[in-house]
Short mmCIF file of C-alpha atoms and ligand atoms in Angstrom, two decimals:
data_model
loop_
_atom_site.label_atom_id
_atom_site.label_comp_id
_atom_site.label_asym_id
_atom_site.label_seq_id
_atom_site.Cartn_x
_atom_site.Cartn_y
_atom_site.Cartn_z
CA MET A 1 16.48 63.55 33.43
CA THR A 2 15.30 59.94 33.32
CA GLU A 3 16.02 58.09 36.53
CA LEU A 4 17.08 54.85 34.89
CA ALA A 5 17.28 53.99 31.20
CA ILE A 6 17.10 50.34 30.17
CA VAL A 7 18.22 49.42 26.67
CA GLY A 8 16.55 46.25 25.35
CA ALA A 9 13.02 45.02 26.02
CA GLY A 10 13.76 41.30 25.94
CA MET A 11 12.94 39.06 28.91
CA GLY A 12 15.62 40.81 30.98
CA GLY A 13 14.68 44.42 30.18
CA LEU A 14 10.94 43.83 30.65
CA SER A 15 11.59 42.05 33.95
CA LEU A 16 13.71 44.91 35.21
CA ALA A 17 11.08 47.50 34.24
CA LEU A 18 8.45 45.46 36.08
CA ALA A 19 10.57 44.92 39.19
CA LEU A 20 11.43 48.63 39.35
CA GLN A 21 7.82 49.61 38.87
CA GLN A 22 6.77 47.37 41.74
CA ALA A 23 9.41 48.98 43.93
CA GLY A 24 7.95 52.40 43.06
CA HIS A 25 10.58 53.54 40.53
CA ALA A 26 9.96 54.86 37.03
CA CYS A 27 12.23 54.05 34.11
CA THR A 28 12.60 54.47 30.38
CA LEU A 29 12.73 51.22 28.41
CA VAL A 30 14.15 51.49 24.93
CA GLU A 31 13.81 48.82 22.24
CA ARG A 32 15.12 48.90 18.68
CA GLU A 33 12.31 46.72 17.28
CA ALA A 34 9.07 48.40 16.20
CA ALA A 35 7.00 45.73 17.98
CA LEU A 36 7.82 43.21 20.67
CA THR A 37 7.65 39.76 19.17
CA GLU A 38 9.17 36.48 20.28
CA VAL A 39 10.20 33.42 18.35
CA GLY A 40 7.83 30.47 18.23
CA ALA A 41 9.75 28.43 20.76
CA GLY A 42 9.49 27.24 24.32
CA ILE A 43 11.27 28.23 27.49
CA GLN A 44 11.83 26.31 30.71
CA LEU A 45 11.26 28.18 33.95
CA GLY A 46 12.66 26.50 37.04
CA PRO A 47 11.10 27.03 40.48
CA HIS A 48 13.65 29.77 41.27
CA VAL A 49 12.30 31.75 38.30
CA MET A 50 8.64 30.92 38.95
CA ARG A 51 9.05 32.15 42.54
CA ARG A 52 10.11 35.57 41.27
CA LEU A 53 7.41 35.81 38.61
CA THR A 54 4.84 34.85 41.24
CA ALA A 55 6.15 37.49 43.63
CA TRP A 56 5.56 40.06 40.86
CA GLY A 57 1.87 39.10 40.87
CA LEU A 58 1.94 37.14 37.61
CA ARG A 59 0.86 33.75 39.00
CA ASP A 60 -2.71 33.69 37.65
CA ARG A 61 -1.79 34.97 34.20
CA LEU A 62 1.05 32.46 33.97
CA HIS A 63 -1.10 29.53 35.05
CA GLU A 64 -3.54 30.28 32.23
CA ARG A 65 -0.72 29.73 29.69
CA ILE A 66 2.10 27.57 31.02
CA ALA A 67 2.45 23.80 31.24
CA LEU A 68 3.49 22.06 34.45
CA PRO A 69 5.46 18.99 33.33
CA GLU A 70 5.10 15.92 35.52
CA ALA A 71 8.79 14.97 35.44
CA LEU A 72 12.22 15.50 33.93
CA GLN A 73 13.48 12.39 32.17
CA ALA A 74 16.91 11.56 30.77
CA ARG A 75 16.95 9.08 27.90
CA ASP A 76 19.52 7.55 25.61
CA ALA A 77 18.87 9.10 22.19
CA LEU A 78 20.27 6.10 20.30
CA ARG A 79 18.39 3.28 21.99
CA GLY A 80 15.58 5.28 23.54
CA HIS A 81 15.72 3.73 27.01
CA LEU A 82 15.10 5.67 30.18
CA LEU A 83 18.20 6.54 32.22
CA ALA A 84 16.68 8.52 35.09
CA THR A 85 13.61 10.46 36.19
CA LEU A 86 13.22 13.47 38.46
CA PRO A 87 9.59 14.04 39.54
CA LEU A 88 8.67 17.70 39.07
CA ALA A 89 5.00 18.55 39.53
CA GLY A 90 4.18 18.45 43.28
CA ASP A 91 7.77 17.65 44.27
CA CYS A 92 9.14 20.99 43.11
CA VAL A 93 6.50 22.94 44.99
CA ASN A 94 7.23 20.99 48.16
CA ARG A 95 10.99 21.32 47.89
CA TYR A 96 11.40 24.76 46.36
CA GLY A 97 8.13 26.58 46.97
CA ALA A 98 7.17 26.90 43.29
CA PRO A 99 6.54 24.63 40.32
CA TYR A 100 8.84 23.82 37.40
CA ALA A 101 7.06 25.30 34.39
CA THR A 102 7.45 25.38 30.64
CA ALA A 103 6.05 28.20 28.52
CA HIS A 104 5.78 29.55 25.02
CA ARG A 105 8.20 32.48 24.87
CA ALA A 106 5.59 34.74 23.27
CA ASP A 107 3.21 34.05 26.19
CA LEU A 108 5.82 34.93 28.81
CA GLN A 109 6.80 38.06 26.93
CA ALA A 110 3.15 39.13 26.53
CA ILE A 111 2.50 38.64 30.25
CA LEU A 112 5.55 40.69 31.23
CA LEU A 113 4.71 43.43 28.71
CA GLU A 114 1.09 43.64 29.84
CA ALA A 115 2.17 43.97 33.48
CA VAL A 116 4.68 46.70 32.56
CA GLN A 117 2.07 48.60 30.57
CA GLN A 118 -0.57 48.29 33.28
CA GLY A 119 1.82 49.67 35.89
CA GLY A 120 2.00 52.89 33.87
CA SER A 121 5.35 54.18 35.20
CA THR A 122 7.55 52.80 32.43
CA GLU A 123 8.06 54.88 29.33
CA LEU A 124 8.45 52.31 26.56
CA ARG A 125 10.11 53.61 23.41
CA LEU A 126 9.93 51.20 20.50
CA ASN A 127 11.81 51.49 17.23
CA THR A 128 14.57 53.28 19.10
CA THR A 129 18.13 52.04 18.79
CA LEU A 130 20.88 53.04 21.16
CA THR A 131 23.82 54.20 19.07
CA ARG A 132 26.15 55.73 21.67
CA TRP A 133 26.44 56.51 25.35
CA VAL A 134 28.80 58.69 27.33
CA GLU A 135 29.08 58.71 31.10
CA GLN A 136 29.33 62.12 32.70
CA ARG A 137 29.78 63.26 36.27
CA ASN A 138 26.05 63.49 37.04
CA GLY A 139 24.54 61.03 34.62
CA VAL A 140 24.78 59.18 31.35
CA ASN A 141 24.10 60.76 27.96
CA LEU A 142 22.40 58.38 25.55
CA GLU A 143 22.03 58.82 21.82
CA PHE A 144 19.35 57.03 19.84
CA ASP A 145 18.17 56.53 16.30
CA SER A 146 14.42 56.56 16.57
CA GLY A 147 11.48 56.06 14.31
CA ALA A 148 8.60 55.61 16.74
CA THR A 149 7.85 55.89 20.42
CA ALA A 150 5.30 54.11 22.52
CA SER A 151 4.15 55.52 25.84
CA PRO A 152 2.61 53.61 28.73
CA GLY A 153 -0.77 52.05 28.09
CA PRO A 154 -1.64 49.18 25.80
CA ALA A 155 -0.26 49.49 22.29
CA ARG A 156 -0.12 53.30 22.08
CA VAL A 157 2.53 53.88 19.48
CA GLU A 158 3.18 57.28 18.01
CA GLU A 159 4.91 57.26 14.64
CA HIS A 160 7.69 59.76 14.04
CA ALA A 161 9.85 60.35 11.05
CA HIS A 162 13.27 58.75 11.40
CA SER A 163 15.19 60.95 13.79
CA GLN A 164 17.96 61.08 16.32
CA ALA A 165 17.30 61.70 19.95
CA GLN A 166 19.23 62.18 23.16
CA VAL A 167 18.26 61.21 26.67
CA GLN A 168 20.00 61.98 29.93
CA ALA A 169 19.66 59.32 32.59
CA SER A 170 21.10 58.98 36.03
CA ALA A 171 22.02 55.37 35.17
CA LEU A 172 22.03 53.05 32.16
CA VAL A 173 21.31 49.32 32.12
CA GLY A 174 22.29 47.34 29.04
CA ALA A 175 19.75 44.54 28.67
CA ASP A 176 20.47 44.50 24.96
CA GLY A 177 21.41 40.88 24.50
CA LEU A 178 24.35 38.93 23.12
CA TRP A 179 25.63 41.68 20.78
CA SER A 180 25.17 44.39 23.41
CA ARG A 181 26.01 47.88 22.20
CA VAL A 182 26.14 49.07 25.79
CA ARG A 183 28.85 46.49 26.58
CA ALA A 184 30.79 47.09 23.37
CA SER A 185 30.98 50.84 24.04
CA GLY A 186 32.00 50.62 27.70
CA TRP A 187 34.02 47.46 28.19
CA THR A 188 37.07 46.16 26.34
CA LEU A 189 35.82 42.58 26.45
CA PRO A 190 36.10 40.30 23.42
CA GLU A 191 33.04 40.06 21.19
CA PRO A 192 31.01 36.82 21.25
CA SER A 193 32.43 34.01 19.15
CA ALA A 194 30.71 31.15 17.35
CA THR A 195 30.79 27.89 19.34
CA GLY A 196 29.97 25.85 16.24
CA HIS A 197 26.96 24.41 18.10
CA LEU A 198 23.59 24.70 16.37
CA ALA A 199 20.12 24.76 17.94
CA TYR A 200 17.16 23.76 15.78
CA ARG A 201 13.75 24.62 17.23
CA ALA A 202 10.21 23.60 16.30
CA MET A 203 6.76 23.25 17.88
CA LEU A 204 3.98 20.79 17.13
CA PRO A 205 0.35 20.58 18.27
CA GLN A 206 0.18 17.41 20.36
CA SER A 207 -3.23 16.62 18.83
CA LEU A 208 -1.47 15.95 15.51
CA LEU A 209 0.91 13.44 17.07
CA PRO A 210 0.21 9.74 17.51
CA GLU A 211 -0.40 8.86 21.16
CA ARG A 212 3.08 7.32 21.64
CA LEU A 213 4.82 10.59 20.64
CA ARG A 214 2.77 12.88 22.88
CA SER A 215 4.39 13.93 26.12
CA GLN A 216 3.72 15.85 29.32
CA VAL A 217 7.27 15.55 30.64
CA VAL A 218 10.55 17.29 29.90
CA THR A 219 12.77 14.75 28.13
CA VAL A 220 16.47 15.18 27.47
CA TRP A 221 17.57 12.64 24.85
CA MET A 222 21.36 12.35 24.96
CA GLY A 223 23.49 11.05 22.08
CA PRO A 224 27.07 11.35 20.84
CA HIS A 225 27.78 15.02 19.97
CA LEU A 226 24.07 15.87 20.15
CA HIS A 227 21.01 16.06 22.32
CA LEU A 228 17.32 16.77 21.99
CA VAL A 229 14.95 18.36 24.46
CA THR A 230 11.19 17.94 24.22
CA TYR A 231 8.59 19.43 26.54
CA PRO A 232 4.93 20.50 26.58
CA VAL A 233 3.87 24.17 26.37
CA ARG A 234 0.53 26.04 26.26
CA GLN A 235 -1.14 23.91 28.92
CA GLY A 236 0.31 20.81 27.36
CA GLU A 237 -1.39 21.31 24.00
CA TRP A 238 1.86 21.85 22.07
CA LEU A 239 5.16 20.02 22.15
CA ASN A 240 8.35 22.07 21.95
CA VAL A 241 11.33 20.36 20.30
CA VAL A 242 14.94 21.57 20.38
CA VAL A 243 17.77 19.69 18.70
CA LEU A 244 21.31 20.68 19.68
CA LEU A 245 24.24 19.64 17.54
CA GLN A 246 27.91 19.90 18.37
CA PRO A 247 30.30 20.72 15.47
CA GLN A 248 31.03 17.04 14.70
CA ARG A 249 27.31 16.53 14.11
CA SER A 250 26.56 19.83 12.44
CA PRO A 251 26.03 19.20 8.78
CA HIS A 252 27.56 22.55 7.76
CA ALA A 253 30.39 24.86 8.63
CA VAL A 254 28.52 27.92 9.85
CA THR A 255 29.45 31.32 8.51
CA PRO A 256 27.72 34.58 9.49
CA GLY A 257 24.28 34.83 7.88
CA TRP A 258 24.32 31.15 6.93
CA ASP A 259 21.16 30.44 8.93
CA LEU A 260 19.21 33.06 6.98
CA SER A 261 19.91 31.28 3.72
CA ARG A 262 18.65 27.84 4.77
CA GLU A 263 15.37 26.74 3.19
CA PRO A 264 12.90 24.96 5.55
CA GLN A 265 13.13 21.68 3.62
CA ASP A 266 16.96 21.82 3.78
CA MET A 267 16.80 22.30 7.53
CA ALA A 268 14.46 19.34 7.99
CA ALA A 269 16.86 17.23 5.91
CA ASP A 270 19.85 18.51 7.95
CA VAL A 271 18.23 17.53 11.24
CA GLN A 272 17.12 14.13 10.00
CA ALA A 273 20.58 13.38 8.60
CA ALA A 274 22.31 14.42 11.84
CA LEU A 275 19.99 12.25 13.94
CA ARG A 276 19.64 9.25 11.65
CA GLY A 277 21.32 6.93 14.19
CA CYS A 278 18.75 7.80 16.88
CA CYS A 279 15.97 5.53 18.14
CA ALA A 280 12.67 5.17 16.27
CA GLY A 281 10.82 7.42 18.74
CA VAL A 282 13.17 10.33 18.01
CA ARG A 283 13.22 9.72 14.26
CA ASP A 284 9.42 9.45 14.09
CA LEU A 285 9.02 12.71 15.98
CA LEU A 286 11.49 14.52 13.73
CA GLY A 287 9.70 13.11 10.69
CA MET A 288 6.56 15.01 11.77
CA ILE A 289 8.35 18.40 11.71
CA GLU A 290 8.48 20.41 8.50
CA GLN A 291 9.30 23.88 9.84
CA TRP A 292 12.52 24.35 11.78
CA ARG A 293 14.33 27.48 12.80
CA VAL A 294 18.02 27.35 13.46
CA TRP A 295 20.28 29.31 15.86
CA PRO A 296 24.05 29.19 15.60
CA LEU A 297 25.11 29.44 19.25
CA TYR A 298 27.65 32.05 20.31
CA GLY A 299 29.52 32.34 23.56
CA ARG A 300 31.84 34.56 25.56
CA ASP A 301 34.27 33.92 28.37
CA ILE A 302 32.79 33.18 31.75
CA LEU A 303 32.31 36.26 33.94
CA ALA A 304 35.50 36.97 35.86
CA GLY A 305 34.37 39.62 38.35
CA PRO A 306 31.72 42.19 39.27
CA ASP A 307 33.30 44.94 37.17
CA GLN A 308 32.23 42.97 34.07
CA MET A 309 28.60 43.54 35.13
CA ALA A 310 28.72 47.14 36.35
CA ARG A 311 31.01 50.12 36.15
CA GLY A 312 30.17 53.58 37.41
CA ARG A 313 26.64 54.45 36.32
CA VAL A 314 26.31 51.65 33.78
CA ALA A 315 25.31 48.01 34.40
CA LEU A 316 24.74 44.97 32.21
CA LEU A 317 22.02 42.38 32.67
CA GLY A 318 21.10 39.03 31.07
CA ASP A 319 22.79 37.94 27.84
CA ALA A 320 24.51 41.33 27.54
CA ALA A 321 26.57 40.38 30.59
CA HIS A 322 26.69 36.59 30.58
CA PRO A 323 25.49 34.74 27.48
CA MET A 324 25.48 30.99 27.98
CA LEU A 325 24.91 27.81 26.03
CA PRO A 326 21.26 26.82 26.56
CA TYR A 327 22.33 23.45 28.08
CA LEU A 328 21.02 24.28 31.54
CA ALA A 329 18.05 26.28 30.17
CA GLN A 330 18.93 29.29 32.33
CA GLY A 331 19.67 32.33 30.12
CA ALA A 332 16.32 34.02 30.62
CA GLY A 333 16.10 32.71 34.19
CA MET A 334 19.35 34.45 35.10
CA ALA A 335 18.20 37.64 33.34
CA ILE A 336 15.04 37.58 35.48
CA GLU A 337 17.09 37.01 38.65
CA ASP A 338 19.43 39.87 37.64
CA ALA A 339 16.38 42.10 37.22
CA GLU A 340 15.01 41.33 40.66
CA CYS A 341 18.40 41.90 42.28
CA LEU A 342 19.11 45.15 40.43
CA ALA A 343 15.69 46.55 41.33
CA GLN A 344 16.31 45.70 45.00
CA TRP A 345 19.63 47.55 45.05
CA TRP A 346 18.16 50.46 43.08
CA THR A 347 15.77 51.12 45.96
CA GLN A 348 18.73 51.67 48.35
CA THR A 349 18.63 55.41 47.85
CA ASP A 350 21.03 56.06 50.74
CA LEU A 351 23.75 54.70 48.41
CA THR A 352 25.13 56.54 45.39
CA VAL A 353 24.03 55.35 41.94
CA SER A 354 27.44 53.74 41.31
CA GLN A 355 27.37 51.99 44.66
CA ARG A 356 23.92 50.53 43.97
CA LEU A 357 24.99 49.13 40.60
CA HIS A 358 28.23 47.82 42.05
CA ARG A 359 26.40 45.99 44.86
CA TYR A 360 24.09 44.43 42.25
CA ALA A 361 27.09 43.17 40.30
CA VAL A 362 28.78 41.82 43.43
CA ALA A 363 25.59 39.98 44.37
CA ARG A 364 25.09 38.45 40.92
CA TRP A 365 28.35 37.70 39.13
CA GLN A 366 29.36 34.49 40.87
CA ARG A 367 26.00 32.80 40.46
CA ASN A 368 25.89 33.82 36.81
CA ALA A 369 29.43 32.53 36.28
CA ARG A 370 28.54 29.22 37.93
CA VAL A 371 25.51 28.81 35.67
CA GLN A 372 27.62 29.66 32.59
CA LEU A 373 30.18 27.05 33.63
CA GLN A 374 27.60 24.36 34.39
CA SER A 375 25.95 25.02 31.01
CA ARG A 376 29.29 24.32 29.30
CA ARG A 377 29.86 21.19 31.37
CA ASN A 378 26.42 19.92 30.42
CA ALA A 379 27.49 20.03 26.77
CA ASP A 380 30.27 17.53 27.59
CA ILE A 381 27.95 15.36 29.68
CA PHE A 382 24.98 15.38 27.30
CA HIS A 383 27.12 14.82 24.20
CA ALA A 384 29.55 12.29 25.71
CA THR A 385 30.96 9.44 23.66
CA GLY A 386 32.81 6.21 24.47
CA PHE A 387 33.89 5.52 28.03
CA MET A 388 32.55 8.84 29.30
CA ARG A 389 29.14 8.04 27.89
CA TRP A 390 29.18 4.63 29.55
CA GLY A 391 30.12 6.24 32.89
CA ARG A 392 27.43 8.88 32.52
CA ASP A 393 24.73 6.30 31.85
CA LEU A 394 25.82 4.17 34.81
CA GLY A 395 25.89 7.23 37.07
CA MET A 396 22.43 8.25 35.86
CA LYS A 397 21.03 4.79 36.58
CA ILE A 398 22.44 4.71 40.12
CA LEU A 399 22.18 8.36 41.16
CA GLY A 400 19.93 9.81 38.46
CA ARG A 401 17.52 11.67 40.67
CA ARG A 402 20.31 13.20 42.76
CA LEU A 403 22.28 14.19 39.65
CA MET A 404 19.31 15.81 37.93
CA ASP A 405 18.08 17.81 40.90
CA GLN A 406 19.85 21.18 41.24
CA PRO A 407 19.21 22.50 44.78
CA TRP A 408 21.93 25.18 44.42
CA LEU A 409 20.10 26.53 41.40
CA PHE A 410 16.45 25.95 42.28
CA SER A 411 16.76 27.27 45.84
CA GLY A 412 18.12 30.52 44.39
C1 LIG B 501 17.86 27.23 21.72
C2 LIG B 501 17.74 28.08 22.96
C3 LIG B 501 16.96 27.63 24.02
C4 LIG B 501 16.86 28.37 25.20
N1 LIG B 501 16.10 27.90 26.23
C5 LIG B 501 16.03 28.59 27.39
C6 LIG B 501 15.24 28.10 28.49
O1 LIG B 501 14.60 27.05 28.40
N2 LIG B 501 15.21 28.84 29.65
C7 LIG B 501 15.91 30.01 29.79
O2 LIG B 501 15.85 30.63 30.86
N3 LIG B 501 16.65 30.50 28.74
C8 LIG B 501 16.72 29.83 27.57
N4 LIG B 501 17.46 30.33 26.52
C9 LIG B 501 18.22 31.58 26.70
C10 LIG B 501 17.34 32.82 26.59
O3 LIG B 501 16.62 32.79 25.39
C11 LIG B 501 18.19 34.09 26.62
O4 LIG B 501 19.22 33.97 27.57
C12 LIG B 501 17.31 35.28 27.00
O5 LIG B 501 16.29 35.44 26.06
C13 LIG B 501 18.16 36.55 27.09
O6 LIG B 501 17.31 37.63 27.40
P1 LIG B 501 17.87 39.12 27.38
O7 LIG B 501 16.71 39.99 27.75
O8 LIG B 501 19.12 39.22 28.17
O9 LIG B 501 18.31 39.37 25.87
P2 LIG B 501 17.44 39.37 24.53
O10 LIG B 501 16.28 38.47 24.65
O11 LIG B 501 18.41 39.12 23.42
O12 LIG B 501 16.87 40.84 24.42
C14 LIG B 501 17.68 41.92 24.03
C15 LIG B 501 16.77 43.01 23.47
O13 LIG B 501 17.56 44.17 23.24
C16 LIG B 501 17.19 44.74 21.99
N5 LIG B 501 18.35 45.53 21.53
C17 LIG B 501 19.57 45.06 21.14
N6 LIG B 501 20.38 46.07 20.81
C18 LIG B 501 19.68 47.22 21.00
C19 LIG B 501 20.00 48.61 20.84
N7 LIG B 501 21.22 49.02 20.43
N8 LIG B 501 19.05 49.52 21.12
C20 LIG B 501 17.82 49.12 21.56
N9 LIG B 501 17.47 47.83 21.73
C21 LIG B 501 18.39 46.88 21.45
C22 LIG B 501 16.87 43.54 21.12
O14 LIG B 501 16.06 43.87 20.02
C23 LIG B 501 16.16 42.63 22.12
O15 LIG B 501 14.77 42.87 22.17
C24 LIG B 501 17.55 29.61 25.31
C25 LIG B 501 18.30 30.09 24.24
C26 LIG B 501 18.39 29.35 23.07
C27 LIG B 501 19.21 29.87 21.91
#
């Protein structure tokens, strides 16, 4: 019997495998994709996340790849002027014991995967999709559709004919993302619903940009029903750009599969049309981007209690438990925190399996709920119009640094 089976090798599943490994526990990590790949997009990692990644021994590998932005700036997207600045570089280390970093998602994923594979105690099964699970008195029975398995060690993948497999585990963790099969089969919670918000993502080599468009800071450009986030990745050599549009600004009503049918040139035109009232700096930057990828954003209700994160021998982690709008840039961060916490409780072998998972959920659900809620509130603040926008800008000018710092979040 496998001690612990994790379904989903995204940021959350890989982090949990690594945290367990470092605590001396083996696990089976199951992923439906045949290879682990990440989208060409950036990710922000606050000091609370960097502290954990550093504690897992990843500091040197990370510092070869990440960027350390000098500051976080808030700007008016329409007129371009600066509203407030929060210094990041040295300040974050002094205040929170770790830097504020930005990374390419593929780099972070590769670093986590390499560490998991080097540890050697995780059995990674690729091309294996969880189809069903049933909890029994002494464990959980898992059923998979599998085509290939990969065992520990770099890139050792054994091809199998398409087959079905069963695994018995003493516990199951669903780290299988927004459309979690683990959640759908064990909880009667509503499925995710479309928020109508769209995220367009792109990356540009900074060397191709004119000097005035290059940047080594995180900038949030706020406009009516929209905002933009730009930040450096890959040691500052690339600029990551995300455009977020609320329904009023979205050029299309989004139906399932709509994003797959958009041609790159249509997407570039969509973004430029939605942001045509923005300042020249924003429009010039968008004019340099030919390749966008678009994400319709989905959401679920905010977590209401620990039993929505763990029940009996089954727990949920990351987006499977608490998807959130990316307006606080914390989805992966919370998945990584979940992983650390779950691994800590898993080592409490004087407790039963159910007790360990329950304690994890009790420790995590309120913080996750708070982050979900703040992410929603940020949508209203970032996209404000009229009097609210005026009040926001005034508040930012007077109290900007205090408003942008998040001690409750960064202190962890
Ligand atoms: C525009 C945008 C910007 C963002 N920016 C940030 C940011 O700056 N910082 C941040 O922290 N977060 C950010 N996020 C959020 C972050 O990307 C997610 O919260 C995070 O990736 C979730 O990780 P996860 O491991 O929980 O789920 P996922 O990454 O979705 O991983 C789930 C894995 O499970 C696998 N899987 C699914 N079903 C099965 C099955 N039945 N069997 C086997 N495997 C299965 C999937 O293939 C996948 O590999 C952003 C999100 C968006 C959309």
